[in-house]
């Protein structure tokens, strides 16, 4: 159909009788002259395209300036006309709109991704100044998709993919569903024509049967609503092809298995009537559990409001029902355009600005992102993916991409909250930091002053905001600070292992260790420890392995029975010996209550082992003279001891959360938790906790055994360097 300016003017007059039609006519005359002699691939005059774009904008009931900009949107890019001429002829407002829409095709880029990203960046910056830019851009893309058949197959695929990945989700975020649905259906048509036309054919075959069923539902519903004096407009709602196709692909179902193909929309005059209609529908037909959503009480960020429910209809067929007011319906169709501040000339509309906060947030981090591919992927995750809506303890709603974890929530609240996050509670229960948040969760972040993010968080978090904040934190910590922190951590761990600092914190030995981690300087080794790239224990293990195992020059300390003392060290008493270093063996991690013996080391004091430790059995056979049997636990000592527990369970949602709640309820400190899925639908969880005695650990293990789906709980003994074995706890 050939488009003419009068059609556009008629549509504009239908919603704005006071519109300045002369501006629209002036824009048309200017564009007609500028594009004279230009033709599209279809063979029609080029002016047809901007006129169709303007008609789409008029159907969204936009203002005269936007309609005029729609008519002129290609003159700067595709003709000799400059932006300055547009500004002179039509003013700064229309010039800014056109500048925001103009493509960057005249600039050469190193890659296609870079070009796409730069186009988007310019568009987002223009959107931040004036949201009408994206409305023109969406109208432009929609008409291009409608006429895509005239492009080459390769171009059809390329444009359709971009539309499906960027423009349809953007229309969704802005709540303009009438454009979103058409963009999706057209993209599917060109990306997968066989599936698209097969779907159209199958749905058309069942159309009459479906319409008869919908009419029956409408008739019953009208009759019931008349009884309670609720005035309503009830109609069948067509399901869009891409929506059906997406469900079939995601759920692996055939068309016959998609049960909400039949849909009805009820539009009423008030919110009260919405809930009244819902009550009547649920009284008439049985609702399907988990299929009711109240977007009136909790609107989507794109302002969409409606009640959704799916019920088993009169013939046992599932039917989806949407219930909304006329104002909600208008918002659902036109989205941001229905509330757009320029329409009523309302400046400084805080509510409107709040609804576009996601765009401001996007602009914050996109400036810092240099990599084009990373920007595109982040864009898809942060702004165009499915969303979850969670609550702060005060009841504020926080919107996040699906798959987000508590750390994402923490950084969304405030950067400092993210940096100092050490744990999280969801719905009052402690959860691991990799817990996937669900809509409706109440999230509370546990913070600790002086703590900082871990590099491991980069593998857990979902949002670009969190990733950027974590990366920036590590950048801000200077290399010298990280090196100082690393050296301190290493020295502490050396002392905790009962070693001499000089044996480990030795430049020559650290350089040798550094080579294994591709680190060329001692400072680099310290810095790597400081930022968590390598652990102090990894360094110590390598140095012990190479230098300390065969260091036989050290002298066995002489034990002098004459100096009698029962002084406690590490919660252990060594009969007849005092003023000597005592440490607990890491190979068996003895606890108060375990039978223990002492072993006289070379230059590192006495190491306390469990009497059944494999190393002690070895020492008794080879070095009996080093064994001290007269050692005992100090019952008055209030120290805590780290112990590792392994749990084997049937894998299920919230398993880790249930286990952590048991530990927390026992008032026991958790140092670490690690969970992974293994074969046969089993999960293996490793806990590191601090207990006061074997008795306390056994009580905890008994409670853990009672957790639903837990199969086995055992105490884990760390592996020693040369003789390793995992020992089960008592009982």
XYZ file of C-alpha atoms in Angstrom:
731
model
C 0.000 0.000 0.000
C 1.346 3.425 -0.987
C 1.551 5.659 2.065
C 0.517 9.322 1.933
C 0.879 12.152 4.424
C -2.889 12.578 4.815
C -3.217 9.138 6.434
C -0.663 10.142 9.092
C -2.373 13.504 9.690
C -5.757 11.773 10.198
C -4.255 9.439 12.857
C -2.590 12.377 14.656
C -5.841 14.391 14.656
C -7.699 11.398 16.178
C -5.761 11.732 19.449
C -4.584 15.364 19.311
C -7.059 17.812 17.756
C -4.750 20.775 18.555
C -1.708 19.250 16.811
C 0.451 21.562 14.678
C -0.216 19.806 11.365
C 1.807 22.436 9.473
C 5.034 21.112 11.059
C 4.269 17.569 9.857
C 3.519 18.846 6.321
C 6.719 20.932 6.319
C 8.778 17.875 7.373
C 7.121 15.829 4.610
C 7.890 18.421 1.917
C 11.508 18.692 3.103
C 12.035 14.885 3.189
C 10.294 14.397 -0.173
C 12.705 16.830 -1.830
C 15.783 15.462 -0.002
C 15.016 11.822 -0.956
C 13.912 12.625 -4.524
C 15.345 10.078 -6.955
C 16.103 7.548 -4.195
C 14.485 4.097 -4.264
C 14.352 1.145 -1.886
C 15.278 -2.441 -2.844
C 11.564 -3.139 -3.301
C 11.505 -0.578 -6.143
C 9.248 1.881 -4.304
C 10.258 5.507 -3.701
C 12.419 5.949 -0.589
C 9.947 8.443 0.987
C 7.643 5.446 1.635
C 9.951 4.270 4.438
C 10.037 7.474 6.561
C 6.270 7.914 6.050
C 5.635 4.375 7.371
C 7.924 5.074 10.332
C 5.932 8.243 11.059
C 2.652 6.263 10.873
C 3.918 3.747 13.467
C 4.849 6.693 15.747
C 1.405 8.236 15.207
C -0.210 4.911 16.149
C 1.758 5.165 19.418
C 0.064 8.583 19.812
C 3.298 10.546 20.011
C 3.720 14.317 19.714
C 4.141 16.327 16.507
C 7.926 16.833 16.986
C 8.460 13.052 17.125
C 6.281 12.462 14.036
C 8.259 15.138 12.156
C 11.574 13.603 13.303
C 10.293 10.221 12.102
C 9.690 11.639 8.619
C 13.153 13.280 8.605
C 15.101 10.542 10.408
C 17.136 9.405 7.359
C 17.862 12.710 5.604
C 21.159 13.399 7.405
C 22.473 9.882 6.817
C 21.216 9.226 3.283
C 21.203 12.656 1.620
C 23.385 15.763 1.382
C 21.401 17.535 4.124
C 23.424 18.355 7.268
C 22.323 18.374 10.898
C 22.922 22.145 10.979
C 20.406 22.638 8.154
C 17.846 20.559 10.087
C 18.474 22.679 13.185
C 18.028 25.890 11.176
C 14.858 24.684 9.494
C 13.130 22.738 12.312
C 14.811 23.789 15.567
C 17.138 22.109 18.077
C 14.576 19.644 19.498
C 13.976 17.840 16.187
C 17.696 18.045 15.290
C 18.630 16.279 18.556
C 16.097 13.529 17.892
C 17.449 12.942 14.376
C 21.050 12.979 15.606
C 20.197 10.312 18.178
C 18.682 8.053 15.522
C 21.295 8.563 12.787
C 23.416 5.460 12.175
C 27.211 5.459 12.279
C 27.621 3.773 8.898
C 30.105 6.382 7.633
C 32.666 5.463 10.308
C 34.985 2.489 9.780
C 35.378 0.018 12.640
C 37.799 -2.839 13.238
C 34.972 -5.372 13.618
C 31.248 -5.802 13.116
C 30.784 -6.172 16.891
C 32.555 -2.859 17.474
C 30.312 -1.124 14.945
C 27.189 -2.587 16.545
C 28.327 -1.593 20.024
C 29.157 1.965 18.976
C 25.725 2.278 17.343
C 24.104 1.104 20.551
C 26.252 3.329 22.742
C 25.251 6.395 20.774
C 21.631 5.327 20.858
C 21.679 4.791 24.636
C 23.330 8.162 25.240
C 20.683 9.824 23.083
C 17.963 7.881 24.934
C 19.266 9.202 28.237
C 18.674 12.735 26.961
C 15.352 12.002 25.268
C 13.487 8.676 25.308
C 11.763 9.555 22.007
C 14.994 8.590 20.208
C 14.439 4.899 20.917
C 10.767 5.137 19.958
C 11.795 6.434 16.504
C 14.515 3.776 16.295
C 12.027 1.000 17.127
C 9.553 2.298 14.517
C 12.402 2.422 11.967
C 13.400 -1.183 12.768
C 9.791 -2.390 12.648
C 9.196 -1.046 9.134
C 12.560 -2.418 7.974
C 11.530 -5.846 9.305
C 8.177 -5.600 7.516
C 10.034 -5.090 4.209
C 12.959 -7.443 4.906
C 11.914 -9.894 2.176
C 13.667 -7.673 -0.403
C 17.081 -8.142 1.277
C 19.509 -11.025 0.602
C 19.169 -14.214 2.715
C 22.393 -13.383 4.543
C 21.200 -9.854 5.349
C 17.774 -11.168 6.448
C 19.452 -13.496 8.960
C 21.857 -10.822 10.234
C 19.151 -8.167 10.740
C 16.692 -10.654 12.279
C 19.269 -11.893 14.800
C 20.063 -8.329 15.881
C 16.336 -7.566 16.128
C 15.691 -10.620 18.299
C 18.724 -9.991 20.531
C 18.494 -6.211 20.943
C 15.417 -4.438 19.584
C 12.603 -6.818 20.634
C 13.977 -7.013 24.236
C 14.360 -3.218 24.216
C 10.686 -2.843 23.231
C 9.872 -5.263 26.063
C 11.885 -3.222 28.590
C 9.984 -0.122 27.475
C 6.685 -2.021 27.724
C 5.718 -1.486 24.062
C 4.321 -4.970 23.525
C 2.560 -4.290 20.232
C 5.983 -3.572 18.674
C 7.802 -6.293 20.620
C 5.470 -9.083 19.450
C 5.604 -8.054 15.794
C 9.417 -7.773 15.838
C 9.680 -11.262 17.359
C 7.259 -12.857 14.899
C 8.969 -11.240 11.903
C 12.428 -12.313 13.171
C 11.257 -15.914 13.512
C 9.792 -15.769 10.009
C 13.203 -14.938 8.488
C 15.422 -16.936 10.863
C 13.434 -20.170 10.706
C 10.865 -19.899 7.883
C 10.016 -23.626 7.882
C 9.095 -23.693 11.580
C 7.304 -20.343 11.305
C 5.023 -21.300 8.388
C 4.443 -24.787 9.841
C 3.285 -23.140 13.070
C 1.046 -20.666 11.200
C -0.521 -23.549 9.258
C -1.163 -25.718 12.338
C -2.628 -22.855 14.364
C -4.860 -21.780 11.449
C -6.316 -25.320 11.223
C -7.506 -25.148 14.820
C -8.626 -21.514 14.640
C -12.369 -22.176 14.200
C -12.451 -24.727 17.012
C -10.501 -22.327 19.259
C -12.752 -19.354 18.443
C -15.880 -21.379 19.260
C -14.378 -22.336 22.623
C -13.334 -18.747 23.420
C -16.835 -17.486 22.519
C -18.330 -20.019 24.909
C -16.001 -18.871 27.721
C -16.809 -15.190 27.011
C -20.556 -15.917 27.071
C -20.363 -17.682 30.476
C -18.148 -14.965 31.919
C -20.349 -12.087 30.676
C -23.387 -13.702 32.237
C -21.653 -14.069 35.623
C -20.263 -10.504 35.607
C -23.694 -9.041 34.771
C -25.080 -10.720 37.916
C -22.696 -8.636 40.083
C -22.918 -5.466 37.927
C -19.307 -5.472 36.726
C -18.985 -3.819 33.318
C -16.269 -5.468 31.273
C -14.929 -5.729 27.743
C -14.083 -9.421 27.149
C -12.222 -10.627 24.081
C -10.027 -13.430 22.833
C -6.319 -12.641 22.955
C -4.213 -13.984 20.085
C -1.044 -15.833 21.127
C 1.952 -14.698 19.122
C 3.862 -17.211 17.024
C 7.284 -16.492 18.526
C 5.873 -16.848 22.048
C 4.455 -20.298 21.175
C 7.642 -21.325 19.330
C 9.799 -20.228 22.287
C 7.765 -22.344 24.720
C 7.991 -25.360 22.420
C 11.791 -25.023 22.128
C 12.490 -24.236 25.809
C 10.219 -26.964 27.194
C 10.774 -29.483 24.392
C 7.036 -29.797 23.751
C 4.839 -30.203 20.705
C 2.104 -27.698 19.813
C -0.541 -30.019 21.322
C 1.263 -29.863 24.677
C 1.252 -26.040 24.897
C -1.839 -25.657 27.062
C -2.268 -21.868 27.160
C -2.843 -21.318 23.436
C -6.367 -20.210 24.327
C -6.376 -16.817 26.024
C -8.996 -14.308 27.111
C -8.552 -10.677 28.130
C -10.977 -8.897 30.485
C -10.815 -5.079 30.682
C -12.733 -3.337 33.490
C -13.096 0.177 34.933
C -11.328 -0.150 38.307
C -8.717 -2.104 40.250
C -11.480 -3.287 42.600
C -13.291 -4.823 39.623
C -10.057 -6.591 38.546
C -9.966 -8.569 41.779
C -13.748 -9.055 41.653
C -13.439 -10.645 38.183
C -10.559 -12.820 39.424
C -12.732 -14.166 42.283
C -15.576 -15.005 39.884
C -13.224 -16.788 37.440
C -11.694 -18.882 40.233
C -15.174 -19.746 41.504
C -16.269 -20.797 37.994
C -13.200 -22.818 36.999
C -10.402 -24.504 38.923
C -7.151 -22.468 38.835
C -3.896 -24.273 37.949
C -1.471 -23.987 40.915
C 1.545 -21.742 40.345
C -0.038 -20.059 37.309
C -1.395 -16.932 39.057
C 0.612 -13.682 38.898
C -0.370 -10.342 40.409
C 1.359 -7.623 38.400
C -1.067 -5.024 39.794
C 0.293 -5.283 43.343
C 3.846 -5.642 42.010
C 4.122 -3.998 38.550
C 6.972 -4.864 36.207
C 9.690 -2.196 35.846
C 8.327 -1.394 32.364
C 5.088 -0.284 34.135
C 3.094 -3.336 32.981
C 0.153 -4.115 35.278
C -2.344 -6.968 34.999
C -3.653 -10.058 36.776
C -2.711 -13.337 35.063
C -4.322 -16.674 35.862
C -4.660 -20.011 34.072
C -7.730 -22.140 34.796
C -9.251 -25.408 33.607
C -12.092 -24.127 31.404
C -15.608 -25.458 30.740
C -14.504 -28.394 28.548
C -11.480 -29.346 30.632
C -9.227 -27.211 28.399
C -6.698 -24.888 30.083
C -7.354 -21.218 29.354
C -5.225 -18.187 30.227
C -7.009 -15.053 31.450
C -5.610 -11.513 31.773
C -7.556 -8.969 33.823
C -6.740 -5.232 33.772
C -8.204 -1.730 33.737
C -8.391 0.418 30.596
C -5.434 2.514 31.771
C -3.391 -0.660 32.393
C -4.343 -1.922 28.944
C -3.140 1.293 27.346
C 0.169 1.013 29.184
C 0.496 -2.635 28.109
C 0.073 -1.660 24.456
C 2.058 1.589 24.358
C 4.430 1.132 27.331
C 6.673 4.123 28.014
C 4.936 6.051 25.221
C 1.682 6.004 27.209
C 3.364 7.761 30.170
C 5.849 9.819 28.256
C 6.361 13.171 29.995
C 6.488 15.320 26.848
C 2.962 14.315 25.921
C 1.510 16.355 28.775
C 4.451 18.760 28.933
C 5.210 17.631 32.490
C 8.825 18.413 33.292
C 10.757 16.748 36.119
C 8.359 13.809 36.447
C 10.147 11.807 39.163
C 8.022 8.701 38.642
C 8.846 8.691 34.940
C 12.559 9.148 35.638
C 12.489 6.265 38.131
C 11.037 3.976 35.472
C 14.060 4.734 33.287
C 16.631 4.145 36.065
C 17.777 0.953 34.301
C 18.890 3.111 31.356
C 20.917 5.425 33.615
C 22.504 2.343 35.206
C 23.393 0.956 31.786
C 25.171 4.197 30.888
C 27.189 4.087 34.123
C 29.058 0.919 33.276
C 28.998 0.845 29.464
C 31.457 3.769 29.268
C 34.081 1.694 31.107
C 33.629 -1.438 29.024
C 36.166 -1.480 26.202
C 35.567 -4.960 24.782
C 32.726 -4.995 22.237
C 31.786 -8.647 22.722
C 31.756 -8.257 26.506
C 29.497 -5.225 26.215
C 27.025 -7.117 24.000
C 26.932 -10.150 26.305
C 26.538 -7.961 29.393
C 23.750 -6.047 27.688
C 21.850 -9.273 27.008
C 22.287 -10.510 30.591
C 21.802 -7.280 32.551
C 18.961 -5.697 30.625
C 17.326 -8.103 28.219
C 17.272 -11.392 30.145
C 14.467 -12.709 32.323
C 14.217 -10.866 35.631
C 13.759 -11.711 39.309
C 12.264 -9.280 41.818
C 13.493 -9.573 45.394
C 12.922 -7.485 48.530
C 15.192 -5.695 50.971
C 14.343 -6.286 54.665
C 12.527 -2.901 54.550
C 10.282 -4.092 51.708
C 11.889 -2.213 48.785
C 11.834 -4.116 45.489
C 15.184 -4.807 43.787
C 15.205 -5.995 40.178
C 17.980 -8.337 39.014
C 18.657 -10.636 36.041
C 17.515 -14.252 36.496
C 20.362 -16.309 37.971
C 21.602 -13.489 40.232
C 23.116 -14.354 43.621
C 23.216 -12.430 46.952
C 26.484 -10.716 45.924
C 24.680 -9.180 42.905
C 21.990 -7.937 45.299
C 24.635 -6.497 47.665
C 26.309 -4.487 44.883
C 22.914 -3.315 43.605
C 22.160 -1.892 47.068
C 25.535 -0.141 47.428
C 29.122 -0.718 46.320
C 30.391 -0.751 49.926
C 27.742 -3.304 50.926
C 29.058 -5.508 48.118
C 32.707 -5.071 49.105
C 32.086 -5.947 52.763
C 29.630 -8.795 52.124
C 30.565 -11.966 54.048
C 27.243 -13.800 54.015
C 23.542 -13.583 53.260
C 20.166 -14.510 54.661
C 17.226 -15.252 52.387
C 13.799 -15.357 54.023
C 15.529 -15.386 57.423
C 17.793 -18.368 56.691
C 21.548 -18.277 55.995
C 22.321 -19.254 52.390
C 25.601 -19.714 50.494
C 26.755 -16.759 48.401
C 26.122 -18.708 45.175
C 22.416 -19.223 46.034
C 20.231 -18.342 43.009
C 17.711 -15.692 44.045
C 14.026 -16.220 43.236
C 11.235 -13.685 42.803
C 9.722 -12.857 46.195
C 12.862 -13.650 48.251
C 13.611 -11.271 51.137
C 17.383 -10.755 51.089
C 19.552 -9.522 53.952
C 23.300 -9.042 53.468
C 25.720 -9.779 56.327
C 28.737 -7.439 56.214
C 32.032 -7.218 58.064
C 34.221 -4.120 58.246
C 37.656 -4.557 56.753
C 36.705 -7.500 54.554
C 36.873 -7.334 50.771
C 35.679 -9.219 47.704
C 37.210 -12.465 46.506
C 38.307 -13.074 42.923
C 36.151 -16.223 43.000
C 33.109 -13.933 43.085
C 33.728 -13.078 39.430
C 32.707 -16.662 38.577
C 29.551 -16.445 40.711
C 28.018 -13.027 40.048
C 25.651 -12.447 37.143
C 25.445 -8.664 36.750
C 27.995 -6.455 35.006
C 27.631 -3.943 37.833
C 28.925 -6.468 40.384
C 31.721 -7.706 38.084
C 32.937 -4.169 37.396
C 32.850 -3.185 41.080
C 34.851 -6.301 42.042
C 37.425 -5.735 39.278
C 37.750 -2.066 40.251
C 38.317 -3.048 43.884
C 41.286 -5.191 42.901
C 42.618 -2.467 40.609
C 42.425 0.116 43.389
C 44.382 -2.015 45.779
C 47.893 -1.106 44.642
C 50.451 -3.798 43.973
C 52.484 -2.699 46.991
C 49.460 -3.022 49.277
C 48.663 -6.453 47.869
C 52.274 -7.532 48.273
C 52.370 -6.310 51.897
C 49.111 -8.104 52.625
C 50.409 -11.256 50.904
C 53.632 -11.276 52.909
C 51.695 -10.872 56.152
C 49.324 -13.713 55.213
C 52.240 -15.989 54.305
C 54.111 -15.286 57.565
C 50.992 -15.995 59.626
C 50.406 -19.294 57.804
C 54.084 -20.270 58.251
C 53.817 -19.756 62.023
C 50.482 -21.592 62.126
C 52.190 -24.574 60.470
C 54.927 -24.514 63.125
C 57.664 -23.627 60.622
C 60.452 -21.068 60.835
C 59.667 -17.868 58.909
C 63.188 -17.796 57.480
C 62.747 -21.274 55.970
C 59.796 -20.148 53.841
C 59.967 -16.351 53.529
C 63.197 -16.687 51.635
C 63.751 -14.840 48.342
C 65.521 -17.695 46.593
C 62.876 -20.255 47.560
C 59.965 -17.918 46.796
C 61.410 -17.186 43.327
C 61.556 -20.934 42.667
C 57.908 -21.288 43.720
C 56.972 -18.215 41.644
C 58.256 -19.860 38.446
C 55.606 -22.577 38.837
C 52.919 -19.881 38.832
C 54.536 -17.832 36.007
C 55.611 -15.130 38.484
C 59.085 -13.670 37.925
C 59.583 -11.581 41.092
C 59.232 -12.171 44.834
C 56.921 -9.109 44.986
C 54.685 -10.769 42.369
C 54.412 -13.881 44.556
C 53.409 -11.774 47.568
C 50.931 -9.768 45.444
C 49.374 -12.991 44.086
C 48.881 -14.214 47.664
C 47.458 -10.812 48.614
C 44.763 -10.811 45.907
C 43.898 -14.497 46.339
C 45.348 -15.780 43.043
C 47.416 -18.310 45.004
C 47.100 -19.325 48.658
C 49.810 -19.211 51.364
C 49.342 -22.985 51.835
C 50.178 -23.619 48.170
C 53.489 -21.769 48.622
C 54.281 -23.551 51.901
C 53.454 -26.981 50.444
C 55.792 -26.439 47.472
C 58.662 -25.195 49.680
C 58.205 -28.074 52.149
C 58.108 -30.539 49.268
C 61.371 -29.265 47.774
C 63.415 -27.945 50.703
C 62.157 -29.049 54.138
C 61.422 -32.783 53.829
C 65.123 -33.726 53.637
C 66.501 -30.904 55.794
C 68.253 -33.292 58.240
C 70.758 -30.718 59.518
C 68.261 -29.481 62.101
C 68.748 -30.847 65.631
C 66.161 -32.726 67.687
C 65.393 -30.542 70.692
C 66.592 -32.014 73.926
C 63.783 -32.763 76.368
C 64.838 -32.072 79.937
C 62.730 -34.045 82.448
C 64.358 -32.084 85.305
C 62.305 -29.039 84.416
C 58.833 -30.340 85.224
C 55.808 -28.494 84.029
C 52.277 -29.289 82.945
C 51.839 -25.969 81.182
C 49.073 -26.039 78.568
C 49.825 -25.054 74.965
C 47.268 -25.246 72.113
C 44.915 -26.753 74.724
C 47.376 -29.652 75.265
C 49.475 -30.581 78.315
C 52.837 -32.354 77.773
C 53.873 -34.080 80.972
C 57.338 -33.096 82.201
C 57.953 -30.611 79.411
C 57.520 -26.837 79.421
C 58.460 -23.788 77.349
C 58.474 -25.678 74.065
C 56.422 -25.042 70.937
C 53.376 -27.305 70.680
C 51.216 -27.463 67.547
C 48.333 -29.601 66.313
C 49.091 -31.840 63.331
C 47.289 -30.841 60.145
C 47.393 -34.419 58.853
C 44.763 -35.617 61.357
C 43.412 -32.409 63.032
C 43.008 -33.796 66.575
C 40.172 -32.449 68.724
C 39.665 -32.452 72.519
C 38.258 -35.931 73.195
C 40.518 -37.697 70.636
C 43.244 -40.022 71.979
C 46.488 -38.163 71.259
C 50.270 -38.618 71.274
C 53.146 -36.199 70.707
C 55.884 -36.331 68.068
C 59.184 -34.499 68.528
C 59.947 -32.716 65.240
C 63.240 -31.456 63.916
C 63.400 -27.877 65.146
C 59.604 -27.267 65.256
C 58.722 -28.383 68.764
C 56.152 -31.085 69.482
C 53.367 -31.939 67.050
C 50.189 -33.453 68.516
C 48.601 -36.272 66.483
C 45.622 -38.552 66.960
C 46.869 -41.901 68.221
C 45.369 -43.642 65.161
C 46.935 -41.214 62.682
C 48.729 -43.116 59.861
C 51.755 -40.862 60.314
C 52.075 -41.830 63.991
C 51.857 -45.525 63.092
C 54.693 -44.888 60.645
C 56.747 -42.937 63.207
C 56.326 -45.701 65.844
C 57.769 -48.199 63.416
C 60.613 -45.994 62.193
C 61.376 -43.407 64.941
C 59.994 -44.746 68.234
C 62.331 -42.488 70.265
C 60.461 -39.389 69.014
C 57.044 -40.469 70.310
C 55.635 -38.907 73.534
C 52.679 -40.810 74.989
C 52.292 -38.622 78.075
C 50.245 -35.859 76.513
C 46.652 -34.902 77.381
C 43.983 -32.330 76.662
C 43.600 -29.330 78.948
C 39.920 -29.486 79.993
C 39.974 -25.839 81.141
C 41.051 -24.526 77.742
C 38.364 -22.592 75.801
C 40.044 -22.729 72.393
C 38.209 -23.683 69.205
C 39.526 -26.092 66.578
C 38.931 -26.251 62.849
C 37.507 -29.506 61.554
C 36.420 -30.648 58.076
C 33.137 -32.500 57.579
C 31.989 -34.194 54.383
C 28.295 -34.715 53.652
C 26.890 -36.992 50.959
C 23.251 -36.345 50.038
C 20.659 -36.604 47.297
C 20.920 -33.400 45.274
C 17.944 -31.035 45.616
C 17.152 -27.305 45.791
C 18.007 -25.586 49.133
C 20.103 -28.542 50.351
C 23.108 -26.330 51.162
C 20.827 -23.760 52.839
C 19.247 -26.434 55.101
C 22.694 -27.700 56.110
C 23.970 -24.180 56.860
C 20.891 -23.477 58.974
C 21.621 -26.561 61.114
C 25.210 -25.357 61.681
C 24.057 -21.803 62.449
C 21.379 -23.071 64.893
C 24.117 -25.050 66.689
C 25.975 -21.728 67.198
C 29.019 -23.104 65.390
C 31.166 -20.889 63.160
C 31.425 -21.913 59.482
C 34.809 -21.124 57.910
C 33.955 -22.430 54.460
C 31.422 -24.460 52.505
C 31.848 -26.080 49.119
C 29.137 -28.025 47.306
C 29.206 -29.913 44.022
C 27.002 -32.336 42.147
C 28.364 -35.840 41.527
C 27.004 -38.795 39.561
C 23.638 -40.481 40.187
C 21.989 -37.245 41.300
C 24.157 -37.050 44.420
C 25.717 -33.977 45.975
C 28.934 -33.772 47.981
C 29.325 -30.919 50.469
C 32.504 -30.018 52.352
C 32.216 -27.901 55.498
C 34.996 -26.347 57.552
C 33.742 -25.438 61.027
C 35.222 -24.404 64.368
C 34.323 -26.628 67.347
C 35.430 -26.799 70.965
C 35.583 -30.572 71.280
C 34.998 -33.958 69.674
C 31.732 -34.164 71.608
C 30.443 -30.909 70.064
C 31.464 -32.100 66.596
C 29.685 -35.449 67.076
C 26.489 -33.624 68.181
C 26.648 -31.459 65.066
C 27.207 -34.473 62.799
C 24.219 -36.233 64.339
C 22.012 -33.194 63.601
C 23.317 -33.077 60.029
C 22.437 -36.766 59.540
C 18.822 -35.879 60.335
C 18.588 -33.317 57.492
C 16.211 -34.519 54.770
C 18.005 -36.382 51.900
C 21.371 -36.553 53.737
C 22.858 -40.060 53.264
C 26.169 -39.910 55.117
C 28.148 -37.498 57.296
C 31.820 -38.053 58.022
C 34.785 -36.238 59.476
C 37.521 -35.604 56.923
C 41.176 -35.659 57.774
C 43.431 -33.529 55.507
C 45.917 -35.406 53.366
C 49.537 -35.326 54.562
C 52.357 -34.764 52.101
C 53.730 -38.314 52.055
C 51.327 -40.622 53.869
C 47.699 -39.625 53.300
C 44.444 -41.194 54.324
C 40.887 -40.011 54.987
C 39.685 -41.115 58.435
C 36.102 -41.354 59.592
C 35.139 -39.759 62.891
C 34.249 -41.743 65.977
C 30.926 -43.522 65.626
